[in-house]
Short mmCIF file of C-alpha atoms in Angstrom, two decimals:
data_model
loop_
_atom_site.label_atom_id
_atom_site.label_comp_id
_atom_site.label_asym_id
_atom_site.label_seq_id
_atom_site.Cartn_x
_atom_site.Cartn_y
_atom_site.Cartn_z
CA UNK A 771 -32.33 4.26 45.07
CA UNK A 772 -35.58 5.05 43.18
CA UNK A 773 -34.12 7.85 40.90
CA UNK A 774 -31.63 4.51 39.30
CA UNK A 775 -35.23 4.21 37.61
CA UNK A 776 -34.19 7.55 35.37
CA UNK A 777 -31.23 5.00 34.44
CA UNK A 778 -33.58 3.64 31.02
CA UNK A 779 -33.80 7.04 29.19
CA UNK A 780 -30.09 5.82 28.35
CA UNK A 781 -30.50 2.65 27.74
CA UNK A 782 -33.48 3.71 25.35
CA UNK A 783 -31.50 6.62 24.07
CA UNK A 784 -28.04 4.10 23.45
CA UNK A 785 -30.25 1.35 21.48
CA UNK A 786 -31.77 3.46 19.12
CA UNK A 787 -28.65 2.75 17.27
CA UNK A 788 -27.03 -1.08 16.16
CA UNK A 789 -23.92 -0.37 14.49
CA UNK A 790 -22.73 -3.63 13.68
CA UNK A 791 -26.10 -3.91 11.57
CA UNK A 792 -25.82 -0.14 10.30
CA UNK A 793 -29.39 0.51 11.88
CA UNK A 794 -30.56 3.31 12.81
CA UNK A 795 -34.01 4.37 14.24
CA UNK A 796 -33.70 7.96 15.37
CA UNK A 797 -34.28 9.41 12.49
CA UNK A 798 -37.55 11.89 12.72
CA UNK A 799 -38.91 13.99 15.60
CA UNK A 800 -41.13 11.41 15.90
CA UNK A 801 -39.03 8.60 16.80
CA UNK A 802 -37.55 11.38 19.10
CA UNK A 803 -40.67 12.09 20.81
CA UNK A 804 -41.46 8.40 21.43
CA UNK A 805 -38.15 8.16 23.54
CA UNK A 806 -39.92 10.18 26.06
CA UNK A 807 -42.53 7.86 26.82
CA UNK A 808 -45.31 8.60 29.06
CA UNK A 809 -44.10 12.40 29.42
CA UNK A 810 -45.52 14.57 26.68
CA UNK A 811 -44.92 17.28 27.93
CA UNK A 812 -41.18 16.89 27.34
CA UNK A 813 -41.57 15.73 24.22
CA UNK A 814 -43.48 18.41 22.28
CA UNK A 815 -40.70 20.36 22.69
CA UNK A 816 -38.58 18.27 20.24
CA UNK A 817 -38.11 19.91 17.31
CA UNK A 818 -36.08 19.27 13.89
CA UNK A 819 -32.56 19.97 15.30
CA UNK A 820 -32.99 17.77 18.43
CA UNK A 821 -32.90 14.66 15.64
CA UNK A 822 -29.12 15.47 15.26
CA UNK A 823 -28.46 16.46 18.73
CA UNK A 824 -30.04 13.57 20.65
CA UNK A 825 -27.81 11.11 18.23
CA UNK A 826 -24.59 13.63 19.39
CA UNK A 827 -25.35 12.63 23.03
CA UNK A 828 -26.32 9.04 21.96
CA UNK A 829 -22.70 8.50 21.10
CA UNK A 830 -21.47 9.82 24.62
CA UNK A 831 -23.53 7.61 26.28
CA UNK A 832 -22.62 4.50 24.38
CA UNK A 833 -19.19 5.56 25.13
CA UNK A 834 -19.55 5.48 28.79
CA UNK A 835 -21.33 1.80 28.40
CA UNK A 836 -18.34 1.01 26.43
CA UNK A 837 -15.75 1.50 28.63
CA UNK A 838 -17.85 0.20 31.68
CA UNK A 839 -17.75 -2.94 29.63
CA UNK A 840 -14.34 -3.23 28.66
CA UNK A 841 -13.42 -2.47 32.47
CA UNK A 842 -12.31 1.13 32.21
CA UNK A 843 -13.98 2.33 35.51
CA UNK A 844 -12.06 5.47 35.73
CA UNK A 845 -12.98 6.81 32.31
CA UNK A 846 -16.61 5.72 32.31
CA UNK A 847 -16.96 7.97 35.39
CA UNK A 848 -15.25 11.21 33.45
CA UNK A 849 -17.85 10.49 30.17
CA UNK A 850 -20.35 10.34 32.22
CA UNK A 851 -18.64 13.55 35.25
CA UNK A 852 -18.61 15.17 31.75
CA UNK A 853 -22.66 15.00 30.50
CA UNK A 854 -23.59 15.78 33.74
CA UNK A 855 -21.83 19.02 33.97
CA UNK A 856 -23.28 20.23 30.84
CA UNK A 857 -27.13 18.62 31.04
CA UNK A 858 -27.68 19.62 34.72
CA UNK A 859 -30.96 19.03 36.90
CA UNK A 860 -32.68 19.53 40.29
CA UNK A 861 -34.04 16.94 42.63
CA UNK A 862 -37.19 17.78 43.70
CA UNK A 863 -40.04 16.25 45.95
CA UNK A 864 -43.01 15.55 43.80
CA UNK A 865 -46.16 13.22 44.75
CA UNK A 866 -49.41 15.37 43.86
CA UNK A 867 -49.90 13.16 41.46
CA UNK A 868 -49.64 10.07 43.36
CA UNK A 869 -51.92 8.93 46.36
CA UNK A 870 -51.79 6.64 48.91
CA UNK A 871 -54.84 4.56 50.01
CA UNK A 872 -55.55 7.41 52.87
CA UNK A 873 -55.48 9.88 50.20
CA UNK A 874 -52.59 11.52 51.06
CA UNK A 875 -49.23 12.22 48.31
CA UNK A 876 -46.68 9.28 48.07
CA UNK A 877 -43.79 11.58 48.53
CA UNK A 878 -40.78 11.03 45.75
CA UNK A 879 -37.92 11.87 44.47
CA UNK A 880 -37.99 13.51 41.04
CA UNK A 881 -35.38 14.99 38.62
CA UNK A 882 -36.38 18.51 36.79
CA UNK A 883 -34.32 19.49 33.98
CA UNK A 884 -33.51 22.81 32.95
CA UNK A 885 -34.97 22.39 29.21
CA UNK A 886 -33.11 25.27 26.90
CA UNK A 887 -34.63 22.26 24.02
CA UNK A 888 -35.83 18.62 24.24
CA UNK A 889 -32.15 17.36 24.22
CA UNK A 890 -31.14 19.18 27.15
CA UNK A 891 -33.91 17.95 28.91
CA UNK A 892 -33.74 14.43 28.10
CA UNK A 893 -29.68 14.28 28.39
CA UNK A 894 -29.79 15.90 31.53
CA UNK A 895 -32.32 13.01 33.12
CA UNK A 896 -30.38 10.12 31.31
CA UNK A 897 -27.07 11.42 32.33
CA UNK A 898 -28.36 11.72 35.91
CA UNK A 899 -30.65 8.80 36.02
CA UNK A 900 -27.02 6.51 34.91
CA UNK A 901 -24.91 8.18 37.72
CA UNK A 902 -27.52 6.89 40.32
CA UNK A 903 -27.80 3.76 39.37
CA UNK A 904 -23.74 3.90 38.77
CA UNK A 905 -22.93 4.81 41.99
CA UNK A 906 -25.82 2.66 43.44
CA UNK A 907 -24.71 -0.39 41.62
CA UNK A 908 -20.78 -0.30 40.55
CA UNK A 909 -19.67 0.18 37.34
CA UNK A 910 -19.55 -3.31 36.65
CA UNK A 911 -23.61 -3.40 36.55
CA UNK A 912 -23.20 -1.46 32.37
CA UNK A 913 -23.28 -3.44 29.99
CA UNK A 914 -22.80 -4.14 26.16
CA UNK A 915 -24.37 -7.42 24.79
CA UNK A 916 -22.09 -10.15 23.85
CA UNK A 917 -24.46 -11.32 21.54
CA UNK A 918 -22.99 -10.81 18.07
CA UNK A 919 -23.88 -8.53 15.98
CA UNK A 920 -26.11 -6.99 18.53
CA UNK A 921 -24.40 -4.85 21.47
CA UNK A 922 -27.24 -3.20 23.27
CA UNK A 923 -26.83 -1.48 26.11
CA UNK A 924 -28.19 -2.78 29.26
CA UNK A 925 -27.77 -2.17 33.01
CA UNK A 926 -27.38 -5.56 34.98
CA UNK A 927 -29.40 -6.07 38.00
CA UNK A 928 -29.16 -9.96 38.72
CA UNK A 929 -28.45 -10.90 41.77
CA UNK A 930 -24.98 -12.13 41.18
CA UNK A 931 -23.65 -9.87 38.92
CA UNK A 932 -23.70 -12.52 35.82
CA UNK A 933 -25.78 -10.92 32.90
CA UNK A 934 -24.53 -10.62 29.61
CA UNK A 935 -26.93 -9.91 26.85
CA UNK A 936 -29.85 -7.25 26.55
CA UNK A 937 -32.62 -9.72 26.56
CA UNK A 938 -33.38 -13.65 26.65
CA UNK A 939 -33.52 -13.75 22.57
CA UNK A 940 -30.05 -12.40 22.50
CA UNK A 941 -29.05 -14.79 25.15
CA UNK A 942 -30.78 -18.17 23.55
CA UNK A 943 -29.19 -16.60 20.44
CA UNK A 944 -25.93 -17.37 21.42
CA UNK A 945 -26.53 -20.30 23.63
CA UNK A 946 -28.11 -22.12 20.55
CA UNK A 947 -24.80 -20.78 18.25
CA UNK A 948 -21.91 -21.76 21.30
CA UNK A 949 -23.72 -25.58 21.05
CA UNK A 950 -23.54 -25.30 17.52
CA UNK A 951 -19.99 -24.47 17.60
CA UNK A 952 -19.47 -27.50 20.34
CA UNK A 953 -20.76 -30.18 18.39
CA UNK A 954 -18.88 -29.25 15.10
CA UNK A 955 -15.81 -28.65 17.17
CA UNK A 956 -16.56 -32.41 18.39
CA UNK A 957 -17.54 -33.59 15.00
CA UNK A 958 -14.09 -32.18 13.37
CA UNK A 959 -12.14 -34.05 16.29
CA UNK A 960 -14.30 -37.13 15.97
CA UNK A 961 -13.20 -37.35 12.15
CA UNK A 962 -9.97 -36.23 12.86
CA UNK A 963 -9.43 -38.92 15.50
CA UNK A 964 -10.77 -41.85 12.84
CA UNK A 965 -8.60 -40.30 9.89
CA UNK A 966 -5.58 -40.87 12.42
CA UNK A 967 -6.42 -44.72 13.41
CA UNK A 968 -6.89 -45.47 10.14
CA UNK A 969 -3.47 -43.76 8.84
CA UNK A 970 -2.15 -46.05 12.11
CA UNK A 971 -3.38 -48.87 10.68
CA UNK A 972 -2.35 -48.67 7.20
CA UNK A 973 1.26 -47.69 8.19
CA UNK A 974 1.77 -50.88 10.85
CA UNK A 975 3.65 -53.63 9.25
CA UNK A 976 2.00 -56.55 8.92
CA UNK A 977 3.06 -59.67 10.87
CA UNK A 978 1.85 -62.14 8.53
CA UNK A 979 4.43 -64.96 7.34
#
């Protein structure tokens, strides 16, 4: 379903934030306004007090990715039942904007919010965008990286529902550390093994007359 596409406004939203490395990069209306992307609109309405609120909603929607990934269907549903109750919106048909080669408006889906501030607005499309694309998908399909330290968020779309990390750095990140961990697993039994022959050795009686 194309509204799933309203889906990365979370994910955007969620990795402004790493805790494991105590980072943090929503920390200005700026860096608010940039979460917006191409709509500008939206985001000139940000305004000092949207800086705190956008990391309040942050922290519900990591919580829904959380539980998705640890296999807690139910209660990934009720964070996310939850935002969309409060952040509501309104599908409607847009496509004056967009033209086909006759000329004519590529009819689409679009979300409205009902801004009261830039939070609202953006919560109510993330919130929305994740329920599509949640329903669409399965549960199953949100993800945290298992790259350490890094858990990003990240919505799985492979074909056989075997992603694991946010991106292919994370991914050759921990490929390149699980070989590491191989060999010197291999290299401890390797030495291991010797020390043992050669305690063998030394403790067999020698048949020498």
């Amino acid at each position: 379903m194309e509204l799933a596409y309203y889906s990365d406004y979370a994910v955007r939203l969620v990795n402004t934030e790493e805790p494991a490395r105590n980072k943090d990069s929503l920390t200005s209306i700026e860096s608010v306004r940039e979460l917006f992307g191409e709509s500008t609109q939206a985001a000139r309405r940000a305004g000092d007090s949207d800086v705190t609120r956008f990391r309040s909603v942050r922290g519900r929607l990591r919580a829904v990715f959380a539980a998705a990934d640890a296999g807690e269907e139910t209660q990934a549903v009720d964070l996310l039942n939850s935002l969309l109750l409060e952040f509501p919106v309104s599908p409607q048909i847009s496509g004056h904007d967009h033209r086909d080669e006759d000329g004519r408006p590529k009819w689409h889906m679009h979300l409205a919010d009902h801004p009261s501030n830039a939070t609202a607005g953006y919560a109510a499309i993330a919130a929305m965008g994740l329920a599509f694309h949640l329903t669409e998908y399965g549960v199953d399909r949100l993800g945290l990286c298992e790259a350490t330290p890094c858990r990003n968020a990240y919505l799985d779309t492979s074909t056989n529902r075997s992603r694991r990390y946010c991106s292919d750095r994370c991914a050759t990140r921990a490929n390149v550390a699980a070989y590491r961990a191989r060999k010197r697993l291999e290299s401890e039994r390797s030495a291991s093994t010797g020390r043992t022959a050669e305690a063998s050795q030394t403790m067999t009686p020698s048949t020498d007359r």
